[in-house]
Short mmCIF file of C-alpha atoms and ligand atoms in Angstrom, two decimals:
data_model
loop_
_atom_site.label_atom_id
_atom_site.label_comp_id
_atom_site.label_asym_id
_atom_site.label_seq_id
_atom_site.Cartn_x
_atom_site.Cartn_y
_atom_site.Cartn_z
CA MET H 23 0.00 0.00 0.00
CA PRO H 24 1.39 3.43 -0.88
CA LEU H 25 1.92 5.76 2.08
CA ASP H 26 -0.78 8.34 2.70
CA ALA H 27 -0.08 11.96 3.63
CA GLU H 28 -0.33 11.41 7.38
CA GLU H 29 2.01 8.42 7.31
CA GLY H 30 4.44 10.37 5.12
CA VAL H 31 4.52 13.30 7.54
CA THR H 32 5.01 11.03 10.56
CA LEU H 33 7.83 9.21 8.83
CA TYR H 34 9.46 12.49 7.81
CA LYS H 35 9.26 13.95 11.28
CA GLU H 36 9.92 10.94 13.44
CA ALA H 37 11.74 8.09 11.69
CA PRO H 38 15.46 7.74 12.49
CA LEU H 39 17.49 8.81 9.45
CA GLU H 40 19.51 5.56 9.28
CA GLU H 41 16.30 3.52 9.11
CA LEU H 42 14.84 5.73 6.39
CA MET H 43 18.07 5.39 4.41
CA PHE H 44 18.02 1.62 4.80
CA VAL H 45 14.42 1.31 3.57
CA ALA H 46 15.00 3.76 0.70
CA ASP H 47 18.18 1.96 -0.35
CA THR H 48 16.29 -1.34 -0.39
CA LEU H 49 13.56 0.25 -2.53
CA ARG H 50 16.18 1.69 -4.84
CA GLN H 51 17.27 -1.89 -5.52
CA VAL H 52 13.67 -2.75 -6.41
CA HIS H 53 13.38 0.11 -8.91
CA ASN H 54 16.96 0.05 -10.16
CA PRO H 55 18.65 -3.25 -9.27
CA GLY H 56 22.45 -3.44 -9.31
CA ARG H 57 25.26 -0.95 -8.71
CA ALA H 58 24.73 1.43 -11.63
CA ALA H 59 24.29 5.15 -11.01
CA GLY H 60 23.42 7.43 -13.91
CA TRP H 61 24.91 10.67 -15.20
CA MET H 62 24.73 12.64 -18.40
CA ILE H 63 26.24 15.52 -20.35
CA ASP H 64 23.99 18.37 -21.35
CA ARG H 65 24.13 22.10 -21.64
CA ASN H 66 21.87 24.68 -20.13
CA VAL H 67 21.12 27.63 -22.37
CA ASN H 68 18.84 30.37 -21.16
CA ILE H 69 16.56 31.59 -23.92
CA THR H 70 16.07 34.95 -22.22
CA ASN H 71 16.44 36.40 -18.74
CA ILE H 72 13.47 38.74 -19.20
CA CYS H 73 10.61 37.49 -17.06
CA PHE H 74 7.38 39.06 -15.90
CA SER H 75 7.01 36.53 -13.09
CA GLN H 76 9.65 37.99 -10.74
CA CYS H 77 9.49 35.04 -8.32
CA SER H 78 10.94 36.09 -4.99
CA PHE H 79 13.44 33.20 -4.89
CA CYS H 80 14.85 34.04 -8.33
CA ASN H 81 18.01 36.03 -8.79
CA PHE H 82 18.23 35.43 -12.50
CA CYS H 83 15.24 37.26 -14.01
CA ARG H 84 15.42 40.83 -15.34
CA LYS H 85 12.89 43.40 -16.39
CA LYS H 86 12.73 44.24 -20.08
CA ASN H 87 14.47 47.62 -19.72
CA SER H 88 17.23 46.30 -17.49
CA PRO H 89 20.74 46.96 -18.94
CA ASP H 90 21.69 43.28 -18.73
CA ALA H 91 18.44 41.87 -20.16
CA TYR H 92 18.98 39.58 -23.15
CA ILE H 93 17.46 37.19 -25.64
CA THR H 94 19.96 34.59 -26.85
CA THR H 95 20.76 34.93 -30.55
CA ILE H 96 21.11 32.10 -33.06
CA GLN H 97 24.85 32.86 -33.35
CA GLN H 98 25.16 32.38 -29.59
CA TYR H 99 23.24 29.08 -29.75
CA ILE H 100 25.55 27.88 -32.51
CA ALA H 101 28.68 28.62 -30.47
CA LYS H 102 27.21 26.90 -27.41
CA ILE H 103 25.93 23.84 -29.29
CA ASP H 104 29.24 23.41 -31.12
CA GLU H 105 30.95 23.34 -27.73
CA LEU H 106 28.35 20.89 -26.37
CA PHE H 107 29.01 18.47 -29.25
CA ARG H 108 32.77 18.90 -28.80
CA LEU H 109 32.36 17.85 -25.16
CA GLY H 110 30.37 14.78 -26.19
CA GLY H 111 26.84 15.91 -25.27
CA ASP H 112 23.80 16.16 -27.51
CA GLN H 113 21.10 17.74 -25.33
CA LEU H 114 20.19 21.34 -24.59
CA LEU H 115 18.23 22.17 -21.49
CA LEU H 116 16.52 25.31 -22.75
CA GLN H 117 15.03 27.44 -20.06
CA GLY H 118 14.58 31.04 -19.22
CA GLY H 119 12.20 33.69 -18.21
CA MET H 120 8.65 34.18 -19.37
CA ASN H 121 9.23 37.10 -21.68
CA PRO H 122 5.85 38.67 -22.49
CA ASP H 123 7.06 39.59 -25.99
CA LEU H 124 7.84 36.00 -27.00
CA GLY H 125 4.90 33.97 -28.28
CA LEU H 126 4.49 30.44 -29.61
CA ASP H 127 5.93 31.31 -33.05
CA PHE H 128 9.16 32.48 -31.46
CA TYR H 129 9.65 29.08 -29.76
CA THR H 130 8.56 26.94 -32.72
CA ASP H 131 10.82 28.94 -35.06
CA LEU H 132 13.72 28.60 -32.62
CA PHE H 133 13.27 24.83 -32.14
CA ARG H 134 12.93 24.27 -35.92
CA LYS H 135 16.03 26.30 -36.65
CA LEU H 136 18.11 24.45 -34.04
CA LYS H 137 16.95 21.05 -35.30
CA GLU H 138 17.63 22.09 -38.88
CA LEU H 139 21.19 23.08 -37.96
CA TYR H 140 21.76 20.08 -35.65
CA PRO H 141 19.44 17.17 -36.54
CA SER H 142 20.76 14.94 -33.74
CA LEU H 143 20.30 17.62 -31.04
CA LYS H 144 17.83 16.83 -28.25
CA LEU H 145 15.70 19.63 -26.82
CA HIS H 146 14.66 19.33 -23.18
CA ALA H 147 12.93 22.66 -23.04
CA LEU H 148 10.60 25.07 -21.25
CA GLY H 149 8.36 23.79 -18.44
CA PRO H 150 4.72 23.89 -17.30
CA PRO H 151 4.69 27.62 -16.38
CA GLU H 152 5.77 28.56 -19.92
CA ILE H 153 3.12 26.26 -21.38
CA VAL H 154 0.44 27.91 -19.20
CA PHE H 155 1.75 31.36 -20.19
CA LEU H 156 1.76 30.51 -23.93
CA SER H 157 -1.67 28.93 -23.67
CA GLU H 158 -3.07 32.15 -22.18
CA LYS H 159 -1.20 34.41 -24.57
CA GLU H 160 -2.19 32.44 -27.69
CA LYS H 161 -5.65 31.40 -26.49
CA LYS H 162 -4.85 27.77 -27.22
CA SER H 163 -5.16 24.64 -25.09
CA TYR H 164 -2.16 23.05 -23.38
CA HIS H 165 -2.48 20.21 -25.89
CA GLU H 166 -2.33 22.61 -28.84
CA ILE H 167 0.72 24.40 -27.43
CA LEU H 168 2.55 21.17 -26.64
CA SER H 169 1.67 19.71 -30.07
CA ALA H 170 3.06 22.78 -31.81
CA LEU H 171 6.26 22.61 -29.74
CA THR H 172 6.80 18.87 -30.22
CA GLY H 173 6.06 19.33 -33.93
CA ALA H 174 8.86 21.89 -34.01
CA GLY H 175 11.36 19.64 -32.19
CA LEU H 176 10.67 19.56 -28.43
CA ASP H 177 11.84 16.12 -27.19
CA SER H 178 10.96 16.27 -23.50
CA LEU H 179 9.46 18.64 -20.95
CA PRO H 180 11.41 19.50 -17.78
CA GLY H 181 9.49 19.69 -14.52
CA ALA H 182 10.61 23.29 -14.05
CA GLY H 183 8.57 25.70 -11.97
CA ALA H 184 7.08 23.11 -9.64
CA GLU H 185 8.82 24.63 -6.57
CA ILE H 186 6.24 23.49 -3.98
CA LEU H 187 2.88 22.73 -5.58
CA SER H 188 0.86 24.08 -2.65
CA ASP H 189 -0.96 27.25 -3.71
CA ARG H 190 -0.44 28.77 -0.25
CA VAL H 191 3.30 28.69 -0.91
CA ARG H 192 3.05 29.74 -4.56
CA LYS H 193 0.98 32.79 -3.69
CA ILE H 194 3.89 34.00 -1.59
CA VAL H 195 6.96 32.98 -3.60
CA SER H 196 5.71 33.00 -7.21
CA PRO H 197 2.25 34.59 -7.40
CA ALA H 198 2.42 35.43 -11.12
CA LYS H 199 3.33 31.91 -12.17
CA ALA H 200 1.23 28.81 -12.95
CA THR H 201 -0.73 27.47 -9.97
CA GLY H 202 -0.05 23.98 -8.63
CA THR H 203 -3.20 22.70 -10.33
CA GLU H 204 -2.14 24.22 -13.66
CA TRP H 205 1.36 22.73 -13.33
CA LEU H 206 -0.16 19.29 -12.81
CA GLU H 207 -2.65 19.74 -15.65
CA VAL H 208 0.13 20.57 -18.14
CA MET H 209 1.98 17.44 -17.03
CA ARG H 210 -1.22 15.39 -17.32
CA THR H 211 -1.56 16.61 -20.91
CA ALA H 212 2.11 15.87 -21.67
CA HIS H 213 1.74 12.35 -20.25
CA LYS H 214 -1.32 11.67 -22.40
CA MET H 215 0.75 12.74 -25.42
CA ASN H 216 3.58 10.45 -24.25
CA LEU H 217 6.02 13.32 -24.01
CA PRO H 218 8.76 12.37 -21.50
CA THR H 219 8.78 14.66 -18.46
CA SER H 220 10.57 15.07 -15.15
CA ALA H 221 9.25 16.11 -11.75
CA THR H 222 11.03 18.52 -9.44
CA MET H 223 10.77 20.21 -6.07
CA MET H 224 12.50 23.40 -4.89
CA TYR H 225 12.24 23.23 -1.12
CA GLY H 226 13.68 24.74 2.03
CA HIS H 227 12.03 28.17 2.01
CA ILE H 228 8.59 28.81 3.49
CA GLU H 229 6.94 25.43 3.02
CA THR H 230 6.00 23.02 5.80
CA VAL H 231 6.83 19.32 5.95
CA GLU H 232 3.12 18.67 5.31
CA GLU H 233 3.38 20.66 2.06
CA ARG H 234 6.47 18.74 0.95
CA ILE H 235 4.61 15.47 1.46
CA GLU H 236 1.49 16.81 -0.30
CA HIS H 237 3.74 17.72 -3.25
CA LEU H 238 5.13 14.17 -3.46
CA ILE H 239 1.69 12.61 -3.24
CA SER H 240 0.35 14.90 -6.01
CA LEU H 241 3.19 13.71 -8.25
CA ARG H 242 2.53 10.08 -7.40
CA ASP H 243 -1.22 10.45 -8.00
CA LEU H 244 -0.65 12.05 -11.39
CA GLN H 245 1.86 9.39 -12.37
CA SER H 246 -0.67 6.68 -11.48
CA GLU H 247 -3.05 8.10 -14.13
CA LYS H 248 -0.67 7.64 -17.06
CA GLU H 249 -0.96 4.83 -19.60
CA LYS H 250 1.30 1.91 -18.66
CA ASP H 251 3.45 2.20 -21.77
CA HIS H 252 3.77 6.01 -21.62
CA TYR H 253 6.82 7.75 -20.20
CA GLY H 254 5.18 9.97 -17.60
CA PHE H 255 7.60 11.36 -15.03
CA ILE H 256 10.91 9.65 -15.76
CA THR H 257 12.62 11.05 -12.71
CA PHE H 258 12.17 13.15 -9.59
CA ILE H 259 14.75 15.84 -8.77
CA PRO H 260 14.50 17.82 -5.52
CA TRP H 261 16.88 20.71 -4.83
CA PRO H 262 17.16 23.19 -2.01
CA PHE H 263 16.38 26.91 -2.21
CA GLN H 264 19.56 28.92 -2.82
CA ASP H 265 19.03 32.19 -1.03
CA LYS H 266 21.95 34.45 -1.97
CA GLY H 267 20.72 37.87 -3.12
CA THR H 268 17.12 36.75 -3.57
CA GLN H 269 14.20 38.98 -2.62
CA LEU H 270 12.88 36.21 -0.41
CA ARG H 271 15.99 36.57 1.71
CA GLU H 272 16.67 40.30 1.33
CA LYS H 273 13.11 41.55 1.79
CA GLN H 274 11.38 38.79 3.72
CA GLY H 275 14.30 37.45 5.70
CA VAL H 276 13.82 33.87 4.52
CA ARG H 277 17.06 31.90 4.68
CA SER H 278 17.59 28.57 2.96
CA GLY H 279 16.56 25.81 5.34
CA TYR H 280 18.98 23.43 3.65
CA ASN H 281 21.11 21.07 5.67
CA THR H 282 22.54 17.70 4.72
CA PRO H 283 20.55 15.42 7.07
CA ASP H 284 17.27 17.01 5.98
CA TYR H 285 18.20 16.68 2.30
CA ILE H 286 19.04 13.00 2.78
CA ARG H 287 15.77 12.57 4.65
CA LEU H 288 13.90 14.16 1.73
CA ILE H 289 15.65 11.92 -0.82
CA ALA H 290 14.81 8.82 1.23
CA ILE H 291 11.18 9.84 1.79
CA SER H 292 10.85 10.59 -1.92
CA ARG H 293 12.09 7.11 -2.78
CA ILE H 294 9.59 5.62 -0.34
CA ILE H 295 6.55 7.68 -1.39
CA LEU H 296 7.14 7.82 -5.15
CA ASN H 297 6.57 4.14 -5.74
CA ASN H 298 5.69 4.70 -9.41
CA ILE H 299 8.55 7.00 -10.47
CA ARG H 300 11.58 4.91 -11.30
CA ASN H 301 14.42 7.36 -10.85
CA ILE H 302 15.45 9.75 -8.09
CA GLN H 303 18.18 12.24 -8.95
CA THR H 304 20.41 13.91 -6.41
CA SER H 305 21.23 17.52 -7.23
CA LEU H 306 25.02 17.36 -7.21
CA LEU H 307 25.17 20.90 -8.56
CA THR H 308 23.41 22.35 -5.53
CA VAL H 309 24.33 19.99 -2.68
CA GLY H 310 27.93 19.12 -3.60
CA LYS H 311 29.93 15.93 -3.56
CA GLU H 312 29.69 14.61 0.01
CA THR H 313 25.93 14.98 0.22
CA ALA H 314 25.45 13.52 -3.26
CA ILE H 315 27.45 10.45 -2.21
CA LEU H 316 25.20 9.97 0.83
CA SER H 317 22.12 10.41 -1.37
CA LEU H 318 23.19 7.46 -3.50
CA HIS H 319 22.86 5.37 -0.33
CA ALA H 320 19.47 6.86 0.50
CA GLY H 321 17.40 6.03 -2.58
CA ALA H 322 18.91 8.19 -5.33
CA ASN H 323 20.25 6.41 -8.41
CA ASP H 324 21.46 9.32 -10.49
CA VAL H 325 23.72 12.35 -10.03
CA GLY H 326 22.36 14.43 -12.88
CA SER H 327 24.31 16.24 -15.50
CA VAL H 328 27.63 17.90 -16.08
CA MET H 329 25.39 20.87 -16.98
CA ILE H 330 27.73 23.06 -18.98
CA GLU H 331 26.80 26.65 -18.10
CA GLU H 332 24.08 26.80 -15.49
CA ASN H 333 22.86 30.30 -14.67
CA VAL H 334 19.75 30.07 -12.51
CA VAL H 335 20.78 28.32 -9.29
CA SER H 336 24.32 29.68 -9.64
CA ALA H 337 22.86 33.21 -9.69
CA ALA H 338 21.52 32.48 -6.21
CA GLY H 339 24.72 31.12 -4.72
CA SER H 340 25.32 27.57 -5.92
CA VAL H 341 29.03 27.18 -6.65
CA ASN H 342 29.48 23.49 -7.46
CA ARG H 343 30.92 22.58 -10.86
CA PHE H 344 31.81 19.11 -12.13
CA ASN H 345 33.24 17.90 -15.41
CA ALA H 346 32.51 14.42 -16.80
CA GLU H 347 35.52 12.82 -15.09
CA GLU H 348 34.75 14.38 -11.71
CA LEU H 349 31.11 13.42 -11.92
CA GLN H 350 31.99 9.78 -12.57
CA SER H 351 34.53 9.82 -9.76
CA VAL H 352 31.79 10.97 -7.34
CA ILE H 353 29.77 7.91 -8.34
CA ARG H 354 32.77 5.59 -7.96
CA GLU H 355 33.63 7.07 -4.59
CA ALA H 356 30.10 6.24 -3.45
CA GLY H 357 30.74 2.61 -4.46
CA PHE H 358 28.65 2.61 -7.62
CA VAL H 359 29.36 2.15 -11.32
CA PRO H 360 28.87 5.28 -13.46
CA VAL H 361 26.57 4.72 -16.42
CA ARG H 362 26.13 7.52 -18.89
CA ARG H 363 22.51 7.92 -19.91
CA ASN H 364 20.20 10.06 -22.01
CA GLN H 365 17.20 12.11 -20.91
CA LYS H 366 14.99 9.00 -20.94
CA TYR H 367 17.42 7.34 -18.53
CA GLU H 368 18.51 4.87 -21.21
CA PRO H 369 22.24 3.98 -21.15
CA VAL H 370 24.20 5.48 -24.05
S1 SF4 D 18 12.09 31.41 -11.46
FE1 SF4 D 18 11.62 31.39 -13.65
S2 SF4 D 18 9.52 32.17 -13.75
FE2 SF4 D 18 10.31 32.77 -11.73
S3 SF4 D 18 11.17 34.82 -12.05
FE3 SF4 D 18 12.85 33.36 -12.33
S4 SF4 D 18 12.92 33.02 -14.53
FE4 SF4 D 18 10.91 33.91 -14.05
#
C-alpha cells in the first residue's frame, strides 16, 4: 500500500534517518537493481532572462528595460551547441524567463532552426509555467501548445517551476506563475501525449513538511493516471532553495533551510513515497559531492548532468561545478558504477 499523507509526515518527522536510508536503499534496488548510477552531459542555455514573473526566490530574471536583459541569438546558440558536441553531449536544457514579448511562433521557429542546424540535437525545453503562459497568450489549449512545440522539435518537458505545488506557498513565492493545479494539468496533458517529463521540487524556504509530502503525493497520484506504456515522469529531482541575493531573503528574511541530514531525509522519503517514479536524482550541482554520495545510499540512483553553463541556481549562490571525469569519480567514490545515460534514462 502506498503511504498516505499522514504516514508520510510522521515518517518524515519521526523516523530515524539511518532507518529511512536503509528502507530507501532497499527500494532503490527494487526500482533500479544493481550498482549502476546514472549521469549525463547536457548544456543549459537560457533563452532569455526577461521574465514578468519575478518570483521572490529568483536572482536570475530581469525586467525588459534592465541593462543586462537579453534574448539569446542564433549565433550564440551555434557557439554553445558546437561546444556541447565537442564535449560529447547532444542535449540542450533550454530554459529562461517568461518574456511577455515572446509567443508560440518564437519558440517553434527557434526549435525548428536548431533542429535544422543540428538534426541529432535533443531539446529538453521550457516547463509547465511557460506552457500555461503561452496557452493564455495564444488562447490555445495546453495540448495545442505542446503539439506545436513537439512538432517543431521539443523532445521532452522539464518539470521546471514546480517549486512546492501548494498554492499557499506559490501565492507568496511565485504569485504570477502557474498554480499547482495548472502545473499538474500541463503534465497530465504531456503524459497523455507520451512526451517524456521530469518532476522537481525546490524546497527549504517557506513550506511546511506537510506541504512537501502533499507535493510528493500529487506527483505520485498524477503518475498513477498515465498509460502503462507512456513515459510519464521519468525522474524526480529535488533541490534546495539557494538564497543568496534573492528577494525572499533580502526583503522577507527567509534563509535557505537546507542542511545535509534534511536533504538525505527528503531523498529517502521521496524514494519511499514515489513508488511509481523509477528514478530519483540527487542535485550534485546544488548539494555538492559529500551529500550527493550519501544520497546514493538513501534512494537516489542518479547524479544528474555535467550541466555546462548553469545560470539560474548559480545566480543564487550555488558554486558546485563538475566535469565528466569528476562526476563519474563521485559515483565511484560512493561505491557505484557510473553509467552515462540520455534524458529517458537509457544507457548510451
Ligand atoms: S524562477 Fe523562472 S519564472 Fe520565476 S522569475 Fe525566475 S525566470 Fe521567471
